[in-house]
Each structure stands twice: as C-alpha cells, then as structure tokens.
Amino acid sequence: MHKRDLTPFIGVEYTGLTHGELTRPEVFDDIADSLHRRDLVVVRGIDLTPGQQVGLAERLGVPVPFVLADWRHPEIPEILVSSNEREGGRPVGIERVGHFWHQDSSFDADPAAYTVLHGVKVPQDCGHTLFASAADVYDRLPARWQVRLEGLSALHTLTKQQRIAPRHVGLSIAEVRALVAREYPAVEHPVVRRDPHTGRRFLYGARAYTDRVVGLDANGNEEFFDLVDGLLADPAHTYTHRWTPHDLLLWKTATTYHLATDLPPGVSRTVHRVSVAAA
C-alpha cells in the first residue's frame, strides 16, 4: 500500500490495495482518518462488487437509499446508478448528475455525512470530477464576508435542479417549481459551520442548491453566489480527479464541494454511488 496527499488543501490517494486488504481494520481505520482530516480519499483501481461497496460504506455509517427511487440499483437499493448507458433501449441509470458545484444533499434537513462512489465503467480522458475544500473556500473569503456571514443561515432547496418527469407534463414552469417546493420543502442550514474532525470553519452553500442567505437582500445574495462561484473556479485550489478503471472515492459531504464534468457524445460512463449517514 502507498498513500500520498493529492493537493495541499484536499485529498489523499491510496494505491496498491485489494478489497481484502482494504477490509483489514488497521487499513480501513487509516483511510477513515485520512477522510476525516483531508475530506476526500481516492483508492485507485479497486475492483468491487456492488455488495462489497455497500459493505465498505457500512463501516463509515448507515447507507441510505437515494431520494431518486427510479434510479436505484435493481438488487441493492442503497446504490444510486449514475449512467448514460442503455440496455434493451432503457436507461441503465440517471444521466448528468451533479454537473454543477455543490455539497451533496444539502437540500435535506439531515444530509448524509459521506458519499462513496465507485467507477464501474469510466473513460480516462474525459468525464473528470472536480473537488474543492469548503474549509479552503471559507479561508479565501474576504475578511468582510467572513464577518458578514457569521451567524447567518441559508435556505437550501432542490427546486433549481429538479428533473422534469412525465408527471410534470402539462404544468407550467411556475407550477413545476411550486410542486417541487411542496414535495421538497426548503431547509435551513448555517452558512458557516465548524468541522468536528478538524475544528476548521467551512462554508456551506453554493448557487445550485441554495435559494438565498437569510438576512442578505437580493443584491447581497447575488454578490455572495458570484463570490463563491469565483472561488470554486480557481484551478489552483481544485483537485481534478481523472478516473481510472474501478477507482473508489470517499468524501465528507458537508466539507467537500464537487462538480462532474460533461462527456462528449458517444462516450459511456457508469458509476455507483452510496450515501452514508453517520452512525
């Protein structure tokens, strides 16, 4: 086994591990420690069955079936299948998940603590995933914004990103948004939080899943979103994960921003995702 820091601000990479080695208590404890200290862990090239992936996730906490029931694994509901492939003319999984900067499931009142993602079929020259540390983003906020945001909360919502489904046919855009708002009511989270593992302050919120920061007017909110967008876009402070076959990624959902990049036409990609609630 070999491990190294991926960047100065986020991530640890492990290579040379098999599933059997990964399940050894001392090895998994080392990975969990890296995850809690550095937000993101990459285990390169580890071939796993769906059941083995869920078994590893269970060592972090309690796997939670994903909110989008139509795209769960046919045999293991704790796995969300994200895929642009088709079998028998039917989609294998849901396409284009998370193609914007976000923190997983912040629109939930009690978001899962971890995400465990396995590359089942991944291209190596495209379809990368970008990551950024929410603590690093907070540290780079102008001091006046750190003061301005202290003690404020934001409303998080799924209404900006809800997929149009067959049941929405015939509804206006306003009616669809109102329906989603009823089904997934906005939830409130502090904008500035403290990581219990590191003690660092981190920023919680981004344009895609955040409706507004309570206490800021419309101009203030737009300025906030533009500021966060600019900080996340800085390549000097992001890690680009270039997938290799069977990579396993684990991250802390609250402290890790991420973004899936687009695929060119005709390129297939399938990944299995498990959301994990803290034990």
PDB file of N, CA and C in Angstrom, residues 84-154:
ATOM      1  N   ASN A  84     -25.006   6.952 -18.411  1.00  0.00           N
ATOM      2  CA  ASN A  84     -25.612   7.372 -19.678  1.00  0.00           C
ATOM      3  C   ASN A  84     -25.750   6.181 -20.632  1.00  0.00           C
ATOM      4  N   GLU A  85     -25.546   4.970 -20.123  1.00  0.00           N
ATOM      5  CA  GLU A  85     -25.677   3.775 -20.956  1.00  0.00           C
ATOM      6  C   GLU A  85     -27.137   3.323 -21.014  1.00  0.00           C
ATOM      7  N   ARG A  86     -27.417   2.497 -22.002  1.00  0.00           N
ATOM      8  CA  ARG A  86     -28.753   1.935 -22.162  1.00  0.00           C
ATOM      9  C   ARG A  86     -28.638   0.437 -22.406  1.00  0.00           C
ATOM     10  N   GLU A  87     -29.603  -0.305 -21.901  1.00  0.00           N
ATOM     11  CA  GLU A  87     -29.692  -1.745 -22.133  1.00  0.00           C
ATOM     12  C   GLU A  87     -31.113  -2.061 -22.559  1.00  0.00           C
ATOM     13  N   GLY A  88     -31.248  -2.729 -23.710  1.00  0.00           N
ATOM     14  CA  GLY A  88     -32.585  -3.038 -24.204  1.00  0.00           C
ATOM     15  C   GLY A  88     -33.416  -1.806 -24.473  1.00  0.00           C
ATOM     16  N   GLY A  89     -32.745  -0.711 -24.826  1.00  0.00           N
ATOM     17  CA  GLY A  89     -33.447   0.531 -25.101  1.00  0.00           C
ATOM     18  C   GLY A  89     -33.823   1.332 -23.883  1.00  0.00           C
ATOM     19  N   ARG A  90     -33.485   0.838 -22.691  1.00  0.00           N
ATOM     20  CA  ARG A  90     -33.835   1.536 -21.447  1.00  0.00           C
ATOM     21  C   ARG A  90     -32.585   2.074 -20.770  1.00  0.00           C
ATOM     22  N   PRO A  91     -32.687   3.232 -20.111  1.00  0.00           N
ATOM     23  CA  PRO A  91     -31.529   3.772 -19.398  1.00  0.00           C
ATOM     24  C   PRO A  91     -31.077   2.845 -18.276  1.00  0.00           C
ATOM     25  N   VAL A  92     -29.762   2.679 -18.143  1.00  0.00           N
ATOM     26  CA  VAL A  92     -29.199   1.904 -17.040  1.00  0.00           C
ATOM     27  C   VAL A  92     -29.315   2.678 -15.722  1.00  0.00           C
ATOM     28  N   GLY A  93     -29.160   3.990 -15.801  1.00  0.00           N
ATOM     29  CA  GLY A  93     -29.205   4.831 -14.605  1.00  0.00           C
ATOM     30  C   GLY A  93     -29.568   6.253 -14.989  1.00  0.00           C
ATOM     31  N   ILE A  94     -29.419   7.151 -14.044  1.00  0.00           N
ATOM     32  CA  ILE A  94     -29.737   8.549 -14.279  1.00  0.00           C
ATOM     33  C   ILE A  94     -28.528   9.256 -14.892  1.00  0.00           C
ATOM     34  N   GLU A  95     -28.782  10.085 -15.892  1.00  0.00           N
ATOM     35  CA  GLU A  95     -27.704  10.810 -16.572  1.00  0.00           C
ATOM     36  C   GLU A  95     -27.467  12.177 -15.932  1.00  0.00           C
ATOM     37  N   ARG A  96     -26.246  12.694 -16.144  1.00  0.00           N
ATOM     38  CA  ARG A  96     -25.897  14.073 -15.793  1.00  0.00           C
ATOM     39  C   ARG A  96     -26.273  14.427 -14.351  1.00  0.00           C
ATOM     40  N   VAL A  97     -25.637  13.736 -13.427  1.00  0.00           N
ATOM     41  CA  VAL A  97     -25.847  14.029 -12.008  1.00  0.00           C
ATOM     42  C   VAL A  97     -24.720  14.947 -11.526  1.00  0.00           C
ATOM     43  N   GLY A  98     -25.093  16.070 -10.936  1.00  0.00           N
ATOM     44  CA  GLY A  98     -24.109  16.930 -10.281  1.00  0.00           C
ATOM     45  C   GLY A  98     -23.166  17.668 -11.203  1.00  0.00           C
ATOM     46  N   HIS A  99     -23.655  18.146 -12.349  1.00  0.00           N
ATOM     47  CA  HIS A  99     -22.807  18.897 -13.262  1.00  0.00           C
ATOM     48  C   HIS A  99     -22.787  20.385 -12.884  1.00  0.00           C
ATOM     49  N   PHE A 100     -22.600  20.620 -11.614  1.00  0.00           N
ATOM     50  CA  PHE A 100     -22.520  21.978 -11.056  1.00  0.00           C
ATOM     51  C   PHE A 100     -21.882  21.834  -9.682  1.00  0.00           C
ATOM     52  N   TRP A 101     -21.253  22.898  -9.218  1.00  0.00           N
ATOM     53  CA  TRP A 101     -20.616  22.850  -7.894  1.00  0.00           C
ATOM     54  C   TRP A 101     -21.685  22.714  -6.811  1.00  0.00           C
ATOM     55  N   HIS A 102     -21.493  21.748  -5.908  1.00  0.00           N
ATOM     56  CA  HIS A 102     -22.471  21.520  -4.851  1.00  0.00           C
ATOM     57  C   HIS A 102     -21.857  20.709  -3.716  1.00  0.00           C
ATOM     58  N   GLN A 103     -22.566  20.703  -2.603  1.00  0.00           N
ATOM     59  CA  GLN A 103     -22.292  19.798  -1.489  1.00  0.00           C
ATOM     60  C   GLN A 103     -23.464  18.826  -1.423  1.00  0.00           C
ATOM     61  N   ASP A 104     -23.177  17.542  -1.430  1.00  0.00           N
ATOM     62  CA  ASP A 104     -24.215  16.529  -1.611  1.00  0.00           C
ATOM     63  C   ASP A 104     -25.389  16.696  -0.647  1.00  0.00           C
ATOM     64  N   SER A 105     -26.596  16.699  -1.238  1.00  0.00           N
ATOM     65  CA  SER A 105     -27.860  16.614  -0.485  1.00  0.00           C
ATOM     66  C   SER A 105     -28.019  17.702   0.571  1.00  0.00           C
ATOM     67  N   SER A 106     -27.452  18.880   0.312  1.00  0.00           N
ATOM     68  CA  SER A 106     -27.630  19.961   1.283  1.00  0.00           C
ATOM     69  C   SER A 106     -29.081  20.402   1.379  1.00  0.00           C
ATOM     70  N   PHE A 107     -29.907  19.979   0.384  1.00  0.00           N
ATOM     71  CA  PHE A 107     -31.335  20.297   0.410  1.00  0.00           C
ATOM     72  C   PHE A 107     -32.112  19.409   1.375  1.00  0.00           C
ATOM     73  N   ASP A 108     -31.439  18.453   2.018  1.00  0.00           N
ATOM     74  CA  ASP A 108     -32.063  17.623   3.054  1.00  0.00           C
ATOM     75  C   ASP A 108     -31.887  18.281   4.415  1.00  0.00           C
ATOM     76  N   ALA A 109     -32.856  18.057   5.287  1.00  0.00           N
ATOM     77  CA  ALA A 109     -32.746  18.598   6.642  1.00  0.00           C
ATOM     78  C   ALA A 109     -31.571  17.961   7.379  1.00  0.00           C
ATOM     79  N   ASP A 110     -31.303  16.690   7.104  1.00  0.00           N
ATOM     80  CA  ASP A 110     -30.196  15.973   7.749  1.00  0.00           C
ATOM     81  C   ASP A 110     -29.420  15.223   6.668  1.00  0.00           C
ATOM     82  N   PRO A 111     -28.566  15.914   5.931  1.00  0.00           N
ATOM     83  CA  PRO A 111     -27.866  15.272   4.808  1.00  0.00           C
ATOM     84  C   PRO A 111     -26.972  14.130   5.269  1.00  0.00           C
ATOM     85  N   ALA A 112     -26.805  13.142   4.399  1.00  0.00           N
ATOM     86  CA  ALA A 112     -25.863  12.063   4.679  1.00  0.00           C
ATOM     87  C   ALA A 112     -24.470  12.636   4.894  1.00  0.00           C
ATOM     88  N   ALA A 113     -23.693  11.976   5.738  1.00  0.00           N
ATOM     89  CA  ALA A 113     -22.383  12.506   6.113  1.00  0.00           C
ATOM     90  C   ALA A 113     -21.298  12.198   5.091  1.00  0.00           C
ATOM     91  N   TYR A 114     -21.461  11.091   4.345  1.00  0.00           N
ATOM     92  CA  TYR A 114     -20.408  10.651   3.430  1.00  0.00           C
ATOM     93  C   TYR A 114     -21.015  10.205   2.100  1.00  0.00           C
ATOM     94  N   THR A 115     -20.196  10.286   1.063  1.00  0.00           N
ATOM     95  CA  THR A 115     -20.525   9.698  -0.230  1.00  0.00           C
ATOM     96  C   THR A 115     -19.422   8.711  -0.590  1.00  0.00           C
ATOM     97  N   VAL A 116     -19.831   7.536  -1.098  1.00  0.00           N
ATOM     98  CA  VAL A 116     -18.889   6.504  -1.532  1.00  0.00           C
ATOM     99  C   VAL A 116     -19.210   6.201  -2.996  1.00  0.00           C
ATOM    100  N   LEU A 117     -18.284   6.508  -3.896  1.00  0.00           N
ATOM    101  CA  LEU A 117     -18.534   6.435  -5.339  1.00  0.00           C
ATOM    102  C   LEU A 117     -17.538   5.474  -5.979  1.00  0.00           C
ATOM    103  N   HIS A 118     -18.050   4.533  -6.777  1.00  0.00           N
ATOM    104  CA  HIS A 118     -17.187   3.540  -7.425  1.00  0.00           C
ATOM    105  C   HIS A 118     -17.333   3.637  -8.938  1.00  0.00           C
ATOM    106  N   GLY A 119     -16.208   3.689  -9.624  1.00  0.00           N
ATOM    107  CA  GLY A 119     -16.208   3.781 -11.075  1.00  0.00           C
ATOM    108  C   GLY A 119     -16.368   2.410 -11.717  1.00  0.00           C
ATOM    109  N   VAL A 120     -17.577   2.106 -12.156  1.00  0.00           N
ATOM    110  CA  VAL A 120     -17.856   0.812 -12.772  1.00  0.00           C
ATOM    111  C   VAL A 120     -17.350   0.773 -14.210  1.00  0.00           C
ATOM    112  N   LYS A 121     -17.670   1.810 -14.966  1.00  0.00           N
ATOM    113  CA  LYS A 121     -17.178   1.955 -16.338  1.00  0.00           C
ATOM    114  C   LYS A 121     -16.898   3.431 -16.557  1.00  0.00           C
ATOM    115  N   VAL A 122     -15.635   3.789 -16.627  1.00  0.00           N
ATOM    116  CA  VAL A 122     -15.280   5.210 -16.676  1.00  0.00           C
ATOM    117  C   VAL A 122     -14.269   5.475 -17.798  1.00  0.00           C
ATOM    118  N   PRO A 123     -14.495   6.541 -18.572  1.00  0.00           N
ATOM    119  CA  PRO A 123     -13.471   6.955 -19.533  1.00  0.00           C
ATOM    120  C   PRO A 123     -12.320   7.608 -18.787  1.00  0.00           C
ATOM    121  N   GLN A 124     -11.134   7.569 -19.385  1.00  0.00           N
ATOM    122  CA  GLN A 124      -9.960   8.106 -18.699  1.00  0.00           C
ATOM    123  C   GLN A 124      -9.501   9.450 -19.238  1.00  0.00           C
ATOM    124  N   ASP A 125     -10.029   9.856 -20.393  1.00  0.00           N
ATOM    125  CA  ASP A 125      -9.573  11.116 -20.980  1.00  0.00           C
ATOM    126  C   ASP A 125     -10.647  12.198 -20.955  1.00  0.00           C
ATOM    127  N   CYS A 126     -11.772  11.927 -20.276  1.00  0.00           N
ATOM    128  CA  CYS A 126     -12.846  12.909 -20.151  1.00  0.00           C
ATOM    129  C   CYS A 126     -13.749  12.462 -18.996  1.00  0.00           C
ATOM    130  N   GLY A 127     -14.775  13.267 -18.714  1.00  0.00           N
ATOM    131  CA  GLY A 127     -15.665  12.902 -17.617  1.00  0.00           C
ATOM    132  C   GLY A 127     -15.005  12.977 -16.256  1.00  0.00           C
ATOM    133  N   HIS A 128     -14.092  13.933 -16.091  1.00  0.00           N
ATOM    134  CA  HIS A 128     -13.392  14.080 -14.819  1.00  0.00           C
ATOM    135  C   HIS A 128     -14.339  14.640 -13.746  1.00  0.00           C
ATOM    136  N   THR A 129     -13.922  14.520 -12.490  1.00  0.00           N
ATOM    137  CA  THR A 129     -14.678  15.093 -11.374  1.00  0.00           C
ATOM    138  C   THR A 129     -13.779  16.059 -10.615  1.00  0.00           C
ATOM    139  N   LEU A 130     -14.281  17.271 -10.379  1.00  0.00           N
ATOM    140  CA  LEU A 130     -13.503  18.301  -9.682  1.00  0.00           C
ATOM    141  C   LEU A 130     -13.943  18.386  -8.230  1.00  0.00           C
ATOM    142  N   PHE A 131     -12.970  18.633  -7.344  1.00  0.00           N
ATOM    143  CA  PHE A 131     -13.240  18.735  -5.915  1.00  0.00           C
ATOM    144  C   PHE A 131     -12.586  19.998  -5.349  1.00  0.00           C
ATOM    145  N   ALA A 132     -13.234  20.557  -4.326  1.00  0.00           N
ATOM    146  CA  ALA A 132     -12.673  21.697  -3.605  1.00  0.00           C
ATOM    147  C   ALA A 132     -13.038  21.577  -2.133  1.00  0.00           C
ATOM    148  N   SER A 133     -12.159  22.048  -1.286  1.00  0.00           N
ATOM    149  CA  SER A 133     -12.379  22.020   0.158  1.00  0.00           C
ATOM    150  C   SER A 133     -13.218  23.212   0.594  1.00  0.00           C
ATOM    151  N   ALA A 134     -14.315  22.938   1.302  1.00  0.00           N
ATOM    152  CA  ALA A 134     -15.168  24.027   1.792  1.00  0.00           C
ATOM    153  C   ALA A 134     -14.465  24.844   2.871  1.00  0.00           C
ATOM    154  N   ALA A 135     -13.508  24.231   3.579  1.00  0.00           N
ATOM    155  CA  ALA A 135     -12.720  24.985   4.556  1.00  0.00           C
ATOM    156  C   ALA A 135     -11.757  25.928   3.839  1.00  0.00           C
ATOM    157  N   ASP A 136     -11.151  25.458   2.764  1.00  0.00           N
ATOM    158  CA  ASP A 136     -10.262  26.306   1.976  1.00  0.00           C
ATOM    159  C   ASP A 136     -11.042  27.457   1.337  1.00  0.00           C
ATOM    160  N   VAL A 137     -12.273  27.171   0.875  1.00  0.00           N
ATOM    161  CA  VAL A 137     -13.109  28.228   0.304  1.00  0.00           C
ATOM    162  C   VAL A 137     -13.399  29.289   1.368  1.00  0.00           C
ATOM    163  N   TYR A 138     -13.751  28.846   2.576  1.00  0.00           N
ATOM    164  CA  TYR A 138     -14.016  29.814   3.651  1.00  0.00           C
ATOM    165  C   TYR A 138     -12.761  30.652   3.937  1.00  0.00           C
ATOM    166  N   ASP A 139     -11.608  29.997   4.016  1.00  0.00           N
ATOM    167  CA  ASP A 139     -10.369  30.722   4.328  1.00  0.00           C
ATOM    168  C   ASP A 139     -10.069  31.791   3.284  1.00  0.00           C
ATOM    169  N   ARG A 140     -10.516  31.581   2.045  1.00  0.00           N
ATOM    170  CA  ARG A 140     -10.229  32.538   0.969  1.00  0.00           C
ATOM    171  C   ARG A 140     -11.299  33.618   0.826  1.00  0.00           C
ATOM    172  N   LEU A 141     -12.364  33.536   1.616  1.00  0.00           N
ATOM    173  CA  LEU A 141     -13.341  34.618   1.607  1.00  0.00           C
ATOM    174  C   LEU A 141     -12.693  35.914   2.085  1.00  0.00           C
ATOM    175  N   PRO A 142     -13.052  37.042   1.494  1.00  0.00           N
ATOM    176  CA  PRO A 142     -12.593  38.311   2.061  1.00  0.00           C
ATOM    177  C   PRO A 142     -13.027  38.423   3.524  1.00  0.00           C
ATOM    178  N   ALA A 143     -12.203  39.059   4.343  1.00  0.00           N
ATOM    179  CA  ALA A 143     -12.477  39.137   5.773  1.00  0.00           C
ATOM    180  C   ALA A 143     -13.846  39.756   6.048  1.00  0.00           C
ATOM    181  N   ARG A 144     -14.251  40.731   5.241  1.00  0.00           N
ATOM    182  CA  ARG A 144     -15.544  41.371   5.484  1.00  0.00           C
ATOM    183  C   ARG A 144     -16.689  40.393   5.267  1.00  0.00           C
ATOM    184  N   TRP A 145     -16.501  39.445   4.341  1.00  0.00           N
ATOM    185  CA  TRP A 145     -17.543  38.440   4.112  1.00  0.00           C
ATOM    186  C   TRP A 145     -17.544  37.400   5.216  1.00  0.00           C
ATOM    187  N   GLN A 146     -16.391  37.061   5.750  1.00  0.00           N
ATOM    188  CA  GLN A 146     -16.365  36.141   6.880  1.00  0.00           C
ATOM    189  C   GLN A 146     -17.144  36.733   8.053  1.00  0.00           C
ATOM    190  N   VAL A 147     -16.963  38.019   8.302  1.00  0.00           N
ATOM    191  CA  VAL A 147     -17.691  38.692   9.380  1.00  0.00           C
ATOM    192  C   VAL A 147     -19.174  38.782   9.043  1.00  0.00           C
ATOM    193  N   ARG A 148     -19.483  39.120   7.808  1.00  0.00           N
ATOM    194  CA  ARG A 148     -20.876  39.315   7.387  1.00  0.00           C
ATOM    195  C   ARG A 148     -21.696  38.031   7.484  1.00  0.00           C
ATOM    196  N   LEU A 149     -21.073  36.891   7.211  1.00  0.00           N
ATOM    197  CA  LEU A 149     -21.795  35.621   7.169  1.00  0.00           C
ATOM    198  C   LEU A 149     -21.900  34.931   8.522  1.00  0.00           C
ATOM    199  N   GLU A 150     -21.081  35.337   9.462  1.00  0.00           N
ATOM    200  CA  GLU A 150     -21.068  34.671  10.766  1.00  0.00           C
ATOM    201  C   GLU A 150     -22.451  34.742  11.414  1.00  0.00           C
ATOM    202  N   GLY A 151     -22.979  33.583  11.792  1.00  0.00           N
ATOM    203  CA  GLY A 151     -24.277  33.521  12.461  1.00  0.00           C
ATOM    204  C   GLY A 151     -25.477  33.496  11.531  1.00  0.00           C
ATOM    205  N   LEU A 152     -25.257  33.641  10.213  1.00  0.00           N
ATOM    206  CA  LEU A 152     -26.371  33.620   9.269  1.00  0.00           C
ATOM    207  C   LEU A 152     -26.681  32.193   8.817  1.00  0.00           C
ATOM    208  N   SER A 153     -27.899  31.993   8.358  1.00  0.00           N
ATOM    209  CA  SER A 153     -28.318  30.714   7.792  1.00  0.00           C
ATOM    210  C   SER A 153     -28.746  30.920   6.348  1.00  0.00           C
ATOM    211  N   ALA A 154     -28.766  29.815   5.602  1.00  0.00           N
ATOM    212  CA  ALA A 154     -29.228  29.856   4.213  1.00  0.00           C
ATOM    213  C   ALA A 154     -30.324  28.828   4.009  1.00  0.00           C
TER     214      ALA A 154
END
